[in-house]
């Protein structure tokens, strides 16, 4: 349900990092709204939806017209209807495959959204971690500066040797370098998050500084939900079904095909040099044609073997 809310609620204005803090949910909404990969994979799912139709069951209808001018004037025209009635059930398995491809496309969109949510969440909390590290580095730098000031004062009044002041200065320089590096690490973490949201890379200091803990996880429940709803496993299952349908299609070529043909032809030939100067014919026709595969140079046998191996591979991928 959370994923669906992220998908359909994209009302998000560009935030002003100096005016307000931004929550993780707002970052996720911004990323889902502007991420180009999500838009591309949604379009691919729409293409799968367009491919799901009943075209494999429908006949074809073609109209033709032709005129040839030599010594004779020939005109031909016609309409032809071709309808494959039986093809070894390939049309049914093809339609079923289109359904599975559509379902797989929808799962691919879901997986892309889940991965984006995962990456944005990781980047968001990495920013928080780097924030806290910067605070710790700043605190260490402040302490080192105080120690150095104290050691220098004591050295001037003769209570301490110069070695202590030199060591304090070394520690101060080290903590200063650590603080500078941590500032760069925080900036880099923000850049990673900004890339995922497709926004200004230089935006900083807009992440809230509070980590909200979720409910405690139970291993058994997680295992059950993983097997039942993990998107990668669901896609692998769909891949198995598609491979099984491909095997059926490969076997369909072993069956004969039955076609119904019908149409209307018109033919007119004008021959001035002949005693019969005009020849004209027209009429309606219909009939059936049966094609029986006898030998195809073992190509069909090879396709079936490879389809079986592909089905086995998809089963192995699911187990893996």
GROMACS .gro file of C-alpha atoms in nm:
model
  320
    1UNK     CA    1   0.000   0.000   0.000
    2UNK     CA    2   0.285   0.237   0.078
    3UNK     CA    3   0.436   0.174  -0.264
    4UNK     CA    4   0.103   0.253  -0.431
    5UNK     CA    5   0.072   0.577  -0.239
    6UNK     CA    6   0.419   0.673  -0.356
    7UNK     CA    7   0.326   0.595  -0.716
    8UNK     CA    8  -0.002   0.785  -0.733
    9UNK     CA    9   0.070   1.083  -0.508
   10UNK     CA   10   0.338   1.285  -0.679
   11UNK     CA   11   0.241   1.634  -0.565
   12UNK     CA   12   0.577   1.765  -0.448
   13UNK     CA   13   0.723   2.113  -0.479
   14UNK     CA   14   1.095   2.187  -0.502
   15UNK     CA   15   1.205   2.238  -0.147
   16UNK     CA   16   1.407   2.527  -0.014
   17UNK     CA   17   1.691   2.375   0.189
   18UNK     CA   18   1.731   2.695   0.389
   19UNK     CA   19   1.363   2.714   0.489
   20UNK     CA   20   1.256   2.366   0.589
   21UNK     CA   21   1.368   2.015   0.656
   22UNK     CA   22   1.252   1.735   0.428
   23UNK     CA   23   1.137   1.393   0.546
   24UNK     CA   24   1.221   1.059   0.387
   25UNK     CA   25   0.867   1.025   0.248
   26UNK     CA   26   0.901   1.359   0.068
   27UNK     CA   27   1.235   1.255  -0.080
   28UNK     CA   28   1.078   0.931  -0.203
   29UNK     CA   29   0.788   1.118  -0.365
   30UNK     CA   30   1.028   1.353  -0.540
   31UNK     CA   31   1.241   1.062  -0.667
   32UNK     CA   32   0.941   0.865  -0.794
   33UNK     CA   33   0.808   1.173  -0.969
   34UNK     CA   34   1.124   1.267  -1.157
   35UNK     CA   35   1.324   0.944  -1.204
   36UNK     CA   36   1.366   0.875  -1.577
   37UNK     CA   37   1.423   0.501  -1.538
   38UNK     CA   38   1.082   0.464  -1.372
   39UNK     CA   39   0.917   0.655  -1.657
   40UNK     CA   40   1.087   0.434  -1.918
   41UNK     CA   41   0.990   0.107  -1.753
   42UNK     CA   42   0.630   0.230  -1.714
   43UNK     CA   43   0.618   0.298  -2.089
   44UNK     CA   44   0.749  -0.053  -2.153
   45UNK     CA   45   0.466  -0.191  -1.938
   46UNK     CA   46   0.218   0.011  -2.145
   47UNK     CA   47   0.365  -0.146  -2.459
   48UNK     CA   48   0.299  -0.492  -2.313
   49UNK     CA   49  -0.059  -0.385  -2.246
   50UNK     CA   50  -0.096  -0.272  -2.608
   51UNK     CA   51   0.035  -0.609  -2.727
   52UNK     CA   52  -0.237  -0.794  -2.533
   53UNK     CA   53  -0.515  -0.827  -2.792
   54UNK     CA   54  -0.699  -1.086  -2.997
   55UNK     CA   55  -0.512  -1.031  -3.322
   56UNK     CA   56  -0.386  -1.391  -3.331
   57UNK     CA   57  -0.746  -1.517  -3.357
   58UNK     CA   58  -0.860  -1.276  -3.629
   59UNK     CA   59  -0.847  -1.317  -4.008
   60UNK     CA   60  -0.665  -1.090  -4.251
   61UNK     CA   61  -0.844  -0.899  -4.526
   62UNK     CA   62  -0.656  -0.753  -4.821
   63UNK     CA   63  -0.764  -0.557  -5.122
   64UNK     CA   64  -0.561  -0.554  -5.449
   65UNK     CA   65  -0.580  -0.359  -5.773
   66UNK     CA   66  -0.352  -0.372  -6.074
   67UNK     CA   67  -0.338  -0.241  -6.432
   68UNK     CA   68  -0.087  -0.357  -6.695
   69UNK     CA   69  -0.056  -0.165  -7.022
   70UNK     CA   70   0.130  -0.330  -7.313
   71UNK     CA   71  -0.035  -0.429  -7.640
   72UNK     CA   72  -0.304  -0.563  -7.416
   73UNK     CA   73  -0.482  -0.365  -7.145
   74UNK     CA   74  -0.523  -0.577  -6.834
   75UNK     CA   75  -0.708  -0.471  -6.520
   76UNK     CA   76  -0.739  -0.686  -6.209
   77UNK     CA   77  -0.892  -0.620  -5.868
   78UNK     CA   78  -0.995  -0.827  -5.575
   79UNK     CA   79  -1.052  -0.873  -5.206
   80UNK     CA   80  -0.904  -1.171  -5.024
   81UNK     CA   81  -0.983  -1.300  -4.675
   82UNK     CA   82  -0.749  -1.548  -4.504
   83UNK     CA   83  -0.836  -1.703  -4.169
   84UNK     CA   84  -0.624  -1.962  -3.994
   85UNK     CA   85  -0.868  -2.186  -3.810
   86UNK     CA   86  -0.621  -2.429  -3.652
   87UNK     CA   87  -0.247  -2.392  -3.594
   88UNK     CA   88  -0.169  -2.649  -3.329
   89UNK     CA   89  -0.318  -2.421  -3.060
   90UNK     CA   90  -0.031  -2.174  -3.107
   91UNK     CA   91  -0.271  -1.880  -3.121
   92UNK     CA   92  -0.404  -1.967  -2.774
   93UNK     CA   93  -0.061  -2.006  -2.617
   94UNK     CA   94   0.054  -1.683  -2.783
   95UNK     CA   95  -0.239  -1.496  -2.629
   96UNK     CA   96  -0.165  -1.651  -2.292
   97UNK     CA   97   0.198  -1.551  -2.327
   98UNK     CA   98   0.095  -1.191  -2.389
   99UNK     CA   99  -0.096  -1.199  -2.059
  100UNK     CA  100   0.210  -1.327  -1.875
  101UNK     CA  101   0.432  -1.064  -2.040
  102UNK     CA  102   0.191  -0.793  -1.925
  103UNK     CA  103   0.198  -0.929  -1.570
  104UNK     CA  104   0.576  -0.947  -1.582
  105UNK     CA  105   0.593  -0.588  -1.705
  106UNK     CA  106   0.382  -0.472  -1.413
  107UNK     CA  107   0.607  -0.663  -1.175
  108UNK     CA  108   0.910  -0.501  -1.339
  109UNK     CA  109   0.761  -0.157  -1.265
  110UNK     CA  110   0.700  -0.263  -0.906
  111UNK     CA  111   1.057  -0.391  -0.876
  112UNK     CA  112   1.200  -0.068  -1.017
  113UNK     CA  113   0.995   0.134  -0.768
  114UNK     CA  114   1.109  -0.088  -0.481
  115UNK     CA  115   1.474  -0.056  -0.585
  116UNK     CA  116   1.442   0.322  -0.609
  117UNK     CA  117   1.282   0.337  -0.265
  118UNK     CA  118   1.565   0.120  -0.131
  119UNK     CA  119   1.836   0.338  -0.287
  120UNK     CA  120   1.678   0.667  -0.179
  121UNK     CA  121   1.626   0.538   0.175
  122UNK     CA  122   1.988   0.419   0.195
  123UNK     CA  123   2.115   0.752   0.060
  124UNK     CA  124   1.889   0.946   0.296
  125UNK     CA  125   2.009   0.763   0.605
  126UNK     CA  126   2.367   0.781   0.485
  127UNK     CA  127   2.327   1.160   0.489
  128UNK     CA  128   2.208   1.136   0.849
  129UNK     CA  129   2.506   0.920   0.941
  130UNK     CA  130   2.747   1.164   0.781
  131UNK     CA  131   2.571   1.451   0.963
  132UNK     CA  132   2.629   1.283   1.298
  133UNK     CA  133   2.989   1.203   1.207
  134UNK     CA  134   3.041   1.569   1.121
  135UNK     CA  135   2.897   1.671   1.457
  136UNK     CA  136   3.136   1.431   1.632
  137UNK     CA  137   3.429   1.561   1.426
  138UNK     CA  138   3.337   1.919   1.513
  139UNK     CA  139   3.317   1.830   1.883
  140UNK     CA  140   3.659   1.662   1.866
  141UNK     CA  141   3.801   1.965   1.690
  142UNK     CA  142   3.665   2.196   1.959
  143UNK     CA  143   3.819   1.982   2.234
  144UNK     CA  144   4.152   1.966   2.051
  145UNK     CA  145   4.150   2.342   2.012
  146UNK     CA  146   4.083   2.387   2.385
  147UNK     CA  147   4.364   2.143   2.474
  148UNK     CA  148   4.603   2.321   2.244
  149UNK     CA  149   4.515   2.664   2.392
  150UNK     CA  150   4.556   2.527   2.744
  151UNK     CA  151   4.891   2.359   2.664
  152UNK     CA  152   5.021   2.674   2.497
  153UNK     CA  153   4.925   2.891   2.795
  154UNK     CA  154   5.087   2.650   3.039
  155UNK     CA  155   5.399   2.638   2.827
  156UNK     CA  156   5.423   3.018   2.830
  157UNK     CA  157   5.395   3.036   3.209
  158UNK     CA  158   5.640   2.748   3.248
  159UNK     CA  159   5.408   2.483   3.393
  160UNK     CA  160   5.447   2.245   3.095
  161UNK     CA  161   5.715   2.156   2.845
  162UNK     CA  162   5.697   2.256   2.482
  163UNK     CA  163   5.656   1.889   2.386
  164UNK     CA  164   5.302   1.883   2.525
  165UNK     CA  165   5.208   2.193   2.327
  166UNK     CA  166   5.356   2.042   2.009
  167UNK     CA  167   5.161   1.719   2.060
  168UNK     CA  168   4.842   1.916   2.120
  169UNK     CA  169   4.905   2.106   1.795
  170UNK     CA  170   4.953   1.777   1.606
  171UNK     CA  171   4.624   1.648   1.747
  172UNK     CA  172   4.455   1.975   1.648
  173UNK     CA  173   4.584   1.948   1.292
  174UNK     CA  174   4.467   1.586   1.271
  175UNK     CA  175   4.120   1.671   1.396
  176UNK     CA  176   4.106   1.968   1.158
  177UNK     CA  177   4.185   1.741   0.863
  178UNK     CA  178   3.925   1.489   0.982
  179UNK     CA  179   3.665   1.764   1.006
  180UNK     CA  180   3.739   1.888   0.651
  181UNK     CA  181   3.722   1.535   0.510
  182UNK     CA  182   3.394   1.472   0.689
  183UNK     CA  183   3.245   1.788   0.541
  184UNK     CA  184   3.334   1.655   0.195
  185UNK     CA  185   3.186   1.315   0.284
  186UNK     CA  186   2.860   1.483   0.384
  187UNK     CA  187   2.853   1.685   0.062
  188UNK     CA  188   2.915   1.367  -0.140
  189UNK     CA  189   2.629   1.193   0.043
  190UNK     CA  190   2.395   1.479  -0.047
  191UNK     CA  191   2.505   1.463  -0.412
  192UNK     CA  192   2.418   1.091  -0.424
  193UNK     CA  193   2.073   1.162  -0.279
  194UNK     CA  194   2.017   1.457  -0.514
  195UNK     CA  195   2.103   1.240  -0.816
  196UNK     CA  196   1.837   0.987  -0.719
  197UNK     CA  197   1.581   1.266  -0.691
  198UNK     CA  198   1.699   1.428  -1.014
  199UNK     CA  199   1.732   1.766  -0.846
  200UNK     CA  200   2.001   2.032  -0.792
  201UNK     CA  201   2.322   1.847  -0.698
  202UNK     CA  202   2.442   2.134  -0.478
  203UNK     CA  203   2.144   2.127  -0.241
  204UNK     CA  204   2.250   2.046   0.117
  205UNK     CA  205   2.128   2.067   0.476
  206UNK     CA  206   1.765   1.977   0.404
  207UNK     CA  207   1.749   1.628   0.558
  208UNK     CA  208   1.580   1.594   0.895
  209UNK     CA  209   1.822   1.490   1.169
  210UNK     CA  210   1.599   1.227   1.328
  211UNK     CA  211   1.601   0.855   1.250
  212UNK     CA  212   1.259   0.698   1.307
  213UNK     CA  213   1.274   0.332   1.401
  214UNK     CA  214   1.018   0.090   1.261
  215UNK     CA  215   0.855  -0.205   1.439
  216UNK     CA  216   1.067  -0.501   1.543
  217UNK     CA  217   1.108  -0.760   1.266
  218UNK     CA  218   1.032  -1.131   1.308
  219UNK     CA  219   1.242  -1.372   1.100
  220UNK     CA  220   0.966  -1.629   1.040
  221UNK     CA  221   0.724  -1.363   0.917
  222UNK     CA  222   0.988  -1.217   0.689
  223UNK     CA  223   1.058  -1.557   0.535
  224UNK     CA  224   0.688  -1.618   0.466
  225UNK     CA  225   0.638  -1.273   0.312
  226UNK     CA  226   0.951  -1.314   0.101
  227UNK     CA  227   0.837  -1.641  -0.055
  228UNK     CA  228   0.485  -1.508  -0.110
  229UNK     CA  229   0.550  -1.153  -0.228
  230UNK     CA  230   0.914  -1.098  -0.323
  231UNK     CA  231   0.909  -0.927  -0.663
  232UNK     CA  232   1.220  -1.104  -0.792
  233UNK     CA  233   1.067  -1.444  -0.712
  234UNK     CA  234   0.735  -1.345  -0.870
  235UNK     CA  235   0.915  -1.237  -1.189
  236UNK     CA  236   1.105  -1.567  -1.193
  237UNK     CA  237   0.773  -1.752  -1.164
  238UNK     CA  238   0.632  -1.557  -1.459
  239UNK     CA  239   0.947  -1.637  -1.653
  240UNK     CA  240   0.882  -2.005  -1.590
  241UNK     CA  241   0.528  -1.977  -1.725
  242UNK     CA  242   0.648  -1.793  -2.036
  243UNK     CA  243   0.912  -2.060  -2.103
  244UNK     CA  244   0.645  -2.331  -2.067
  245UNK     CA  245   0.430  -2.147  -2.322
  246UNK     CA  246   0.728  -2.114  -2.555
  247UNK     CA  247   0.769  -2.492  -2.536
  248UNK     CA  248   0.404  -2.536  -2.635
  249UNK     CA  249   0.454  -2.300  -2.927
  250UNK     CA  250   0.761  -2.494  -3.036
  251UNK     CA  251   0.559  -2.817  -3.036
  252UNK     CA  252   0.271  -2.653  -3.226
  253UNK     CA  253   0.473  -2.662  -3.552
  254UNK     CA  254   0.443  -3.042  -3.549
  255UNK     CA  255   0.066  -3.015  -3.606
  256UNK     CA  256  -0.105  -2.945  -3.937
  257UNK     CA  257  -0.260  -2.605  -4.007
  258UNK     CA  258  -0.605  -2.540  -4.147
  259UNK     CA  259  -0.690  -2.214  -4.325
  260UNK     CA  260  -1.011  -2.074  -4.466
  261UNK     CA  261  -0.978  -1.860  -4.779
  262UNK     CA  262  -1.243  -1.647  -4.942
  263UNK     CA  263  -1.268  -1.344  -5.161
  264UNK     CA  264  -1.386  -1.181  -5.480
  265UNK     CA  265  -1.183  -1.136  -5.802
  266UNK     CA  266  -1.241  -0.914  -6.104
  267UNK     CA  267  -1.032  -0.950  -6.421
  268UNK     CA  268  -1.058  -0.763  -6.753
  269UNK     CA  269  -0.824  -0.799  -7.051
  270UNK     CA  270  -0.859  -0.588  -7.371
  271UNK     CA  271  -0.672  -0.740  -7.671
  272UNK     CA  272  -0.720  -0.528  -7.988
  273UNK     CA  273  -0.510  -0.761  -8.212
  274UNK     CA  274  -0.714  -1.069  -8.126
  275UNK     CA  275  -1.041  -1.180  -8.268
  276UNK     CA  276  -1.169  -1.178  -7.914
  277UNK     CA  277  -1.091  -0.825  -7.813
  278UNK     CA  278  -1.240  -0.834  -7.466
  279UNK     CA  279  -1.205  -1.101  -7.196
  280UNK     CA  280  -1.366  -1.037  -6.860
  281UNK     CA  281  -1.418  -1.259  -6.556
  282UNK     CA  282  -1.531  -1.198  -6.204
  283UNK     CA  283  -1.674  -1.391  -5.915
  284UNK     CA  284  -1.670  -1.501  -5.556
  285UNK     CA  285  -1.458  -1.789  -5.430
  286UNK     CA  286  -1.400  -1.973  -5.103
  287UNK     CA  287  -1.221  -2.285  -4.982
  288UNK     CA  288  -1.005  -2.456  -4.723
  289UNK     CA  289  -0.635  -2.540  -4.730
  290UNK     CA  290  -0.461  -2.798  -4.515
  291UNK     CA  291  -0.085  -2.797  -4.462
  292UNK     CA  292   0.083  -3.098  -4.300
  293UNK     CA  293   0.447  -3.069  -4.188
  294UNK     CA  294   0.643  -3.376  -4.298
  295UNK     CA  295   1.012  -3.289  -4.278
  296UNK     CA  296   1.181  -2.961  -4.181
  297UNK     CA  297   1.551  -3.060  -4.174
  298UNK     CA  298   1.525  -3.131  -3.799
  299UNK     CA  299   1.474  -2.759  -3.727
  300UNK     CA  300   1.151  -2.816  -3.533
  301UNK     CA  301   1.313  -3.089  -3.326
  302UNK     CA  302   1.600  -2.856  -3.238
  303UNK     CA  303   1.359  -2.577  -3.137
  304UNK     CA  304   1.171  -2.812  -2.906
  305UNK     CA  305   1.493  -2.933  -2.741
  306UNK     CA  306   1.613  -2.577  -2.684
  307UNK     CA  307   1.272  -2.474  -2.548
  308UNK     CA  308   1.291  -2.760  -2.295
  309UNK     CA  309   1.636  -2.646  -2.186
  310UNK     CA  310   1.516  -2.286  -2.154
  311UNK     CA  311   1.230  -2.403  -1.933
  312UNK     CA  312   1.476  -2.596  -1.717
  313UNK     CA  313   1.695  -2.285  -1.690
  314UNK     CA  314   1.405  -2.072  -1.567
  315UNK     CA  315   1.326  -2.333  -1.301
  316UNK     CA  316   1.689  -2.336  -1.192
  317UNK     CA  317   1.694  -1.955  -1.181
  318UNK     CA  318   1.391  -1.956  -0.953
  319UNK     CA  319   1.553  -2.207  -0.718
  320UNK     CA  320   1.872  -2.004  -0.719
   0.00000   0.00000   0.00000
